[in-house]
Each structure stands twice: as C-alpha cells, then as structure tokens.
Amino acid sequence: MPDLLLELRSEEIPARMQRKAAGDLKKLVTDALVEAGLTYEGAREYWTPRRLTLDIRGLTARSADQREERKGPRTDAPEGAIAGFLRGAGLSSISEAQVVNDPKKGDFYVAVISKPGRPAEEIIAEVMPGIIRNFPWPKSMRWGAASMPKGARFAGIDGKGPESLRWVRPLQSIVCVFGPEHDETQVIPFEIDGLTAGNITYGHRFHAPDAVTVRRFDDYVTSLEKAKVMLDADRRKDVILHDARDLAFANGLDLVEDEGLLEEVSGLVEWPHVLMGEFEQDYLEIPSEIIRLTIKTNQKCFVTRPQAGGEGLSNRFILISNIEAKDGGKEIMHGNGKVVRARLSDAKHFWTRDQGDMPDLDTLEESAKKFDLDLKKPLDQRMAKLDALNVTFHAKLGTQGERVARIRALAQELAKVTGADPALVDRAAVLAKADLRTEAVGEFPELQGLMGRKYALLQGEDSKVAAAIEDHWKPNGPSDRLPEDKVGLTIALADKLDTLVGFWAIDEKPTGSKDPYALRRAALGVVRVLLERNVRTSLINLIETIHLIYLERFEALHALKFKSETGSYRTKASLMLKEPASVDAFWYIDKEALTPGKDLFKVEVDIFNEEKVARFLPVEEVSYSLLSFFHDRLKVYLRDQGARHDLIDAVLTPDSDDLLMAARRVEALTAFITSEDGRNLLAGTKRAVQLLAAEEKKGTVVADGVSEELLRLDAEKALWAAIVVASKEAAEAVAKEDFRSAMEALSKLRAPVDKFFEDVLVNDEDAAIRANRLALLKAIREATATVADFSKISG
C-alpha cells in the first residue's frame, strides 16, 4: 500500500508552538483523509525549527465505491415535492428513480445514488490547501505584498482581493510525495498562494542550503541527516542532554537539568552542538536562583554546579549552537559569555538595590503605621511602597495593600485553627507580598516568594516568617510541595481563600476551560493543605468571615465625606450608598451588598472615565457555590488517590464543609465496604432505603417517628430494637471520629432487616401501620446517613 510524505518548510517556528503544531497537522490531515473514504495503517509527525513533517504509512490507493438509497415522496405527491426530491438526489428525471411499495404507506420514490471511489492523489490534492490555509496557529502573519495595508496595490496584488495565506512564519516550500514503499513515487502538485507542492526540500540553513530531492520518507530522513538536519525532536533532545552531561562531567561539573529548557532549545536548533561558556566568579555572590533564571531566560543556556554537591552553582554554563563552527565554537562561546555577563551585571544591580533604602521614605510613614512596619528594614519599606502606590490587585477587589490587610485579618483567625504562633503569622502576613516591589521580582516574576524569603533572612526576620513568605504561594500545582510549617500553612490558606472568596463575590468564576485567575489551582491547594496537613475547619465559616472582611474593608477605606450631595464631578455612574464614596477609589459596592442602617442617598461620580461598579453577591450564594467548587476539587484529588467515585458521592453532602473529615470517611468506607460486614451493611441498607424512596416518590405517608404501640409482629419489633442499639453505637463512634466502628455497628442490622422483609408486609392495608413501618425504614436511612448515603454506592 502507498505511503504519503508531507513537509511544510518555513522560516523559524517559535519553539513553544512546534510540538502542538505537528500534532495538529497529523490530526487535520488524517481526519480529512478518513472523512473522504481513505484508511491508513499508521501516521507519525516530526518537526524542526523550520519544518513540519508528516509520514503516513499504508494509505489506501483510492476510496471505496459508495451506494446510497435516498427515500423520496409518495408517487402521488405534489409536483413541487417531487421536483425538490429530484434536485436533492441529483436526478434529471423522475424516470431515474425507483418506485417502492410500502403496504402501509403506498408507493413512493427511491433514488439510488452511486458514488464511485476516487484516487487518493485526487483526495489529497483537494484537502491539503484548505488544511494549510486554515491551520490553527495561535498567532500567524502575512508577508511580502500580501502584508501591505488593505487597499494597497503592489506588483499587481490588490489588498481588497481574496484572503491571502497566513502562516506562523513565511511558508517557503511544500513537499508532497505519494507512492508504494519500493516503487517510484509521484508528486501531488497542489498549489496555494503561488507555492506548488513538489519533491524538493532544503537542508541546514548554513551547512547545507542547497536543494535536496526526495522520493519517500526513508531517503528523506537520510538526505536531511546528510544536510545537517536532525528531524526527530526527541532524538535532538537526547543528543543535547547526553552531550551536555558529558561536557559538564569532563570539566568536573554536573549539569543542572531543566526539562522545560531542554524542550525549548531542541526547538531552536536543527543540528545541535553543545558548547561551554563561563563568567566571572564574582557573580556567584548573586543567589543561584537569579543566576539560573537570568541565563535560562535571556540566553536559553543551562547552568552547572560542582560535582562535590551543594546548592551553589559554578561559573560555567552550557549553550546549544545550531552550527559546527570552524574555530570549535570559540567566537560563539565568547559572544554568549559577553551577553551573560551583561545580564548578570544587571541582576547583581537588582540584588544590591533591593537591600538598600528607598529614596522616598518620608512618603511611606502612613503606610508603615497602618501595617506596623519598620522603615529601617528594606523589605518593610517595599511593603509600605506597595501600599502607598495603591497598586491594583483587581479593579473590583481593591489594591494589593487592601489585599494584604484582608489576609492579615483572616490569618489571625486561621492561626487558631492551625495552632501557629499569632505574632509570627501577623509578621509573615504583612511581609508576604512585599517582594512584589523588589527589582529582582520585577525582572523575574517567577522568583516572587523566594526572593522575599532571602530578603527577610538578610534583615533578621524569624526563619519561620521567612519560610512563610516563600511558602504562602504553595502548593502551586498537584505535585508541588506544601508549606514547611504552621506559619506558612496559615498564610497560604489565607491567601488562597481570600482570592477565591473575592472572585466568587464579584461573580468571576471559572467557566469551562477558562480559568484566567487560576482559581481551580487555588482551590486544589486549599484541599491539599487541609488534607495532607490534617487541618480541621469549617469552610463555610471561613468563607463568611472573609466576605465580612471584604465589606468592612470597603466601608473603612472608601467612605469619605463630600461637601454636597452631588459634588462637582462629571457624571459617569449613579450609585446608591449609605456613605458617600471616594471618587479616586477603584471600586464600589451597591446598596444591596451593604448592611441597612442609614439613609441612602444618590452620589454621582466620575470613576476614572469608566463605569467600574462592583456588586458583591450575597454571602449565602457565595458560600454554597464556592463550597460546591471545593467539593469538585476534592473529588478530583480523592480519585487521583484511588478512591471510588461512588464512595465519594456517598459521603459528600451539599453541607460537607469539613473536608478533612469527609476524606477520612471516604477512606474508612473504602476499607470497610469490601469486608463481609461491609457487604452486609450495604445489602441491608440499600434494600430498605430503595423501598422507602419508591414510596416517598409515590407520595405515600411516612410517620414522623416510630410508634412502638403499632409494632405488631416480632420481626418489626426486633428490627426497631436493633436500630435503637445500632444508632446509639454508631453515633458514639462518629463522635469519636471512629467511622469503621460506626459502620460495624450499623452492619448488625443486616439480619433483622432480612427477617423484617421475610415476615412483614410493609404496605399494610392499615394506613397507620403502613406509615409506621415506613418510619422504621426511614430510621435505618437516618442511622446510616451519619456515615454515608449507601443508596449511592454501586454493587
């Protein structure tokens, strides 16, 4: 069976787009071919900085013949209906249709439409232009005459004409050859915007720029290899990694590996060549994290460390060249070294300035007083500056200073739960965001938290406070580590909960795949902290506390007096507030979110020439919506830990706001349900609960409680006695958080439940007795509900 080779060669494609683009090409082409009636045995995509390649093996030579029977109207139908049928079926005369008899509906027309198969070459030439023209690049461009302004004329091209080709970078050539594995192949010469597909490609831009003629994939790979192009990206990564390790080892060093950087540099070169550069030892005084980011971000190079171990780096770095230089790479290493030195000089300047005093300390006294800051300390100065500048956190949620004030207040409440030192928690909360005003974090946002820790230690802060400044960002994903101690744990929870409640209150929740504020990650972080650090707390209470803090901060920070009711400001928004509001505030809350108590009056203000009015949702709506969101994250977490989805659903109720206890119930239920007692509990409970649910659905009356006077038969008396004992034992066990013992107590109901259903007719003719017997089943459901809803467990 024939194979298809496709190559799209262009100027350099950004490294971050290459892997996905190659995958998109594979999917688009194979889907289009299959939809057209072709099949294939296998397909694999390849990519380099200058080309996307697709190798499809075992493609059928032509599509299969198709026969379709299309049912039409009755033979006595109006002429208009028959004419429409003929047009739709592509028939020129009704005589070309068949007449089929239906005993019930009578005679009707049927068109038999036969479509002969098409050659694969024809199909490929038909689908490829559309795929290339509509390729889903995140960003694309036009070039040459087509890039001129709309309406311009150049070389006979009218900007008002048909849409010109857009590609990530200028597309230079297309290879499209098709044929059997061993016989001669043929070119499929489709055309798009002046480019005609052929069998000519080109090698390395510098080492082998001449044309290369290819026939099939195997000689294509071989020819490119001779032309200094390594087609397989994973092979390029492997070569880079092993050569870099070997070069570092030969110089008495270890490579500091970085998978993300390795992926990127493999997309920057077609013929990788590993070299080593160096910089002055003096720069090693800079924190290793800054050195590593400087060299990685600006020069796409790897750093090294001494083989003796430790956290320090060496003054050598590994760079990846795209050429084999005649001088062994001396000029390349020299040039990269100059750039790295310049970047490290800037980094050292940032590092030094961040440890010095700010020039405008006299303007920071008010902010320093507000947060109990010591303006003799550099990090305190940065926090005061962050507040004094009114740096916006979010237009509807206030400034970073207000955010820190909220986190500070909430952290004090959380310290009672986590057992952290309140004084250390307060200090850590105040300094947690201070490094946002440092020059090092301004240059490298990835270092926020980590630089705060370093600066805190330099100014003599407690080690737990310094650790909390770094750790309050954590966990930053499902595999990230948790905060080191209780202080960091407390600030991390306060930070994430403040963010979640704030965005929920202004109705900025994640939708579908969109989560611009990383709220899912924040919620998962809260779940991990609570479960993996054994923190018991009521999420509803915390959410309500934060919601109240938001409202209090609004009233305290934005309520100012006006000279008159309307003021002298241009009208942009009409607000109804119980206190006049500052016109330079970033956001407002409308009257429905405020506590009534004073007369409302109208204030017309200009809000930065934009209407930015924040309306906080009611606390009840925020609480239960956000709690449901936490439940979703908890389910994801527990399923990743191996818990069954039905057991999670059986434990979680809409009011479950102690996530640690919910997780422990799931754990106990998982261990218990597979035992003999567990099977007994499940069987006995489900039978009773299902019958009760069926009767409730029909509207059958169920007594409010069990009346012993109406228990006539020994089986129902025995069941009631067993329920009383089991309920008492289960309740005592749950109070001790011993869920296994609670389930063992409830499992003893199996025998009396079976006996009850053998000897007792629940739907007795006497309505009072029937209601009482249903109340017995309701008592079973209520007893087991203290542990889980067993009706949701499968099996």
CSV table of N, CA and C in Angstrom, one decimal, residues 306-354:
chain,number,residue,atom,x,y,z
A,306,PRO,N,29.3,22.4,40.9
A,306,PRO,CA,30.4,21.5,41.2
A,306,PRO,C,29.9,20.1,41.5
A,307,GLN,N,30.8,19.1,41.1
A,307,GLN,CA,30.4,17.7,41.4
A,307,GLN,C,30.4,17.4,42.9
A,308,ALA,N,31.0,18.2,43.7
A,308,ALA,CA,31.1,17.9,45.1
A,308,ALA,C,29.7,18.0,45.8
A,309,GLY,N,28.8,18.6,45.0
A,309,GLY,CA,27.4,18.7,45.6
A,309,GLY,C,27.2,20.1,46.1
A,310,GLY,N,26.1,20.2,46.9
A,310,GLY,CA,25.7,21.5,47.5
A,310,GLY,C,24.7,22.2,46.5
A,311,GLU,N,24.2,23.4,47.0
A,311,GLU,CA,23.3,24.1,46.3
A,311,GLU,C,23.9,25.2,45.4
A,312,GLY,N,25.2,25.5,45.6
A,312,GLY,CA,25.8,26.5,44.8
A,312,GLY,C,26.0,26.1,43.3
A,313,LEU,N,26.2,27.1,42.5
A,313,LEU,CA,26.5,26.9,41.1
A,313,LEU,C,27.9,27.2,40.8
A,314,SER,N,28.3,26.7,39.6
A,314,SER,CA,29.7,27.0,39.1
A,314,SER,C,29.6,28.2,38.2
A,315,ASN,N,30.7,28.8,37.7
A,315,ASN,CA,30.7,29.9,36.8
A,315,ASN,C,30.7,29.5,35.4
A,316,ARG,N,30.4,28.2,35.1
A,316,ARG,CA,30.3,27.7,33.7
A,316,ARG,C,28.9,27.4,33.3
A,317,PHE,N,28.6,27.6,32.1
A,317,PHE,CA,27.2,27.4,31.6
A,317,PHE,C,27.3,26.6,30.3
A,318,ILE,N,26.2,25.9,30.0
A,318,ILE,CA,26.2,25.1,28.7
A,318,ILE,C,25.3,25.8,27.7
A,319,LEU,N,25.8,26.0,26.5
A,319,LEU,CA,24.9,26.6,25.5
A,319,LEU,C,24.8,25.7,24.3
A,320,ILE,N,23.8,25.8,23.5
A,320,ILE,CA,23.5,24.9,22.4
A,320,ILE,C,23.5,25.7,21.1
A,321,SER,N,24.5,25.4,20.3
A,321,SER,CA,24.6,26.1,19.0
A,321,SER,C,24.0,25.3,17.9
A,322,ASN,N,23.6,26.0,16.8
A,322,ASN,CA,22.9,25.4,15.7
A,322,ASN,C,23.9,25.1,14.6
A,323,ILE,N,25.2,25.4,14.8
A,323,ILE,CA,26.2,25.2,13.8
A,323,ILE,C,27.5,24.6,14.4
A,324,GLU,N,28.2,23.9,13.6
A,324,GLU,CA,29.5,23.4,13.9
A,324,GLU,C,30.6,24.4,13.4
A,325,ALA,N,31.0,25.3,14.3
A,325,ALA,CA,31.9,26.4,13.9
A,325,ALA,C,33.3,25.8,13.6
A,326,LYS,N,34.0,26.5,12.6
A,326,LYS,CA,35.3,26.1,12.2
A,326,LYS,C,36.3,26.3,13.3
A,327,ASP,N,36.1,27.2,14.2
A,327,ASP,CA,37.0,27.5,15.3
A,327,ASP,C,36.7,26.7,16.5
A,328,GLY,N,35.8,25.7,16.4
A,328,GLY,CA,35.5,24.9,17.6
A,328,GLY,C,34.5,25.6,18.5
A,329,GLY,N,33.9,26.8,18.0
A,329,GLY,CA,32.9,27.5,18.8
A,329,GLY,C,33.4,28.5,19.7
A,330,LYS,N,34.7,28.9,19.5
A,330,LYS,CA,35.3,29.9,20.4
A,330,LYS,C,34.5,31.3,20.3
A,331,GLU,N,34.3,31.7,19.1
A,331,GLU,CA,33.6,33.0,19.0
A,331,GLU,C,32.1,32.9,19.5
A,332,ILE,N,31.5,31.8,19.3
A,332,ILE,CA,30.1,31.6,19.9
A,332,ILE,C,30.2,31.7,21.4
A,333,MET,N,31.1,31.0,22.0
A,333,MET,CA,31.2,31.0,23.4
A,333,MET,C,31.6,32.4,24.0
A,334,HIS,N,32.5,33.0,23.2
A,334,HIS,CA,32.9,34.4,23.7
A,334,HIS,C,31.7,35.4,23.6
A,335,GLY,N,30.9,35.3,22.5
A,335,GLY,CA,29.8,36.2,22.3
A,335,GLY,C,28.7,35.9,23.4
A,336,ASN,N,28.4,34.7,23.6
A,336,ASN,CA,27.4,34.3,24.7
A,336,ASN,C,27.9,34.7,26.0
A,337,GLY,N,29.2,34.6,26.3
A,337,GLY,CA,29.7,35.0,27.6
A,337,GLY,C,29.6,36.5,27.8
A,338,LYS,N,29.7,37.3,26.8
A,338,LYS,CA,29.6,38.7,26.9
A,338,LYS,C,28.1,39.1,27.3
A,339,VAL,N,27.2,38.4,26.6
A,339,VAL,CA,25.8,38.7,26.9
A,339,VAL,C,25.4,38.3,28.3
A,340,VAL,N,25.9,37.1,28.7
A,340,VAL,CA,25.6,36.6,30.0
A,340,VAL,C,26.1,37.5,31.1
A,341,ARG,N,27.4,38.0,30.9
A,341,ARG,CA,28.0,38.9,31.9
A,341,ARG,C,27.1,40.2,32.0
A,342,ALA,N,26.7,40.7,30.9
A,342,ALA,CA,25.9,41.9,30.9
A,342,ALA,C,24.6,41.7,31.7
A,343,ARG,N,23.9,40.5,31.4
A,343,ARG,CA,22.7,40.2,32.1
A,343,ARG,C,22.9,40.0,33.6
A,344,LEU,N,24.0,39.3,34.0
A,344,LEU,CA,24.3,39.1,35.4
A,344,LEU,C,24.7,40.4,36.1
A,345,SER,N,25.3,41.3,35.4
A,345,SER,CA,25.6,42.6,35.9
A,345,SER,C,24.3,43.3,36.3
A,346,ASP,N,23.3,43.2,35.4
A,346,ASP,CA,22.0,43.8,35.8
A,346,ASP,C,21.4,43.1,37.0
A,347,ALA,N,21.5,41.8,37.0
A,347,ALA,CA,20.9,41.0,38.1
A,347,ALA,C,21.6,41.4,39.4
A,348,LYS,N,22.9,41.6,39.4
A,348,LYS,CA,23.6,41.9,40.6
A,348,LYS,C,23.2,43.3,41.1
A,349,HIS,N,22.9,44.2,40.1
A,349,HIS,CA,22.4,45.5,40.5
A,349,HIS,C,21.1,45.5,41.1
A,350,PHE,N,20.2,44.6,40.6
A,350,PHE,CA,18.9,44.5,41.3
A,350,PHE,C,19.0,43.9,42.7
A,351,TRP,N,19.8,42.9,42.8
A,351,TRP,CA,20.0,42.3,44.1
A,351,TRP,C,20.6,43.2,45.1
A,352,THR,N,21.5,44.1,44.7
A,352,THR,CA,22.1,45.1,45.7
A,352,THR,C,21.1,46.2,46.0
A,353,ARG,N,20.4,46.7,45.0
A,353,ARG,CA,19.5,47.8,45.3
A,353,ARG,C,18.3,47.4,46.2
A,354,ASP,N,17.9,46.1,46.0
A,354,ASP,CA,16.8,45.6,46.9
A,354,ASP,C,17.1,45.6,48.4
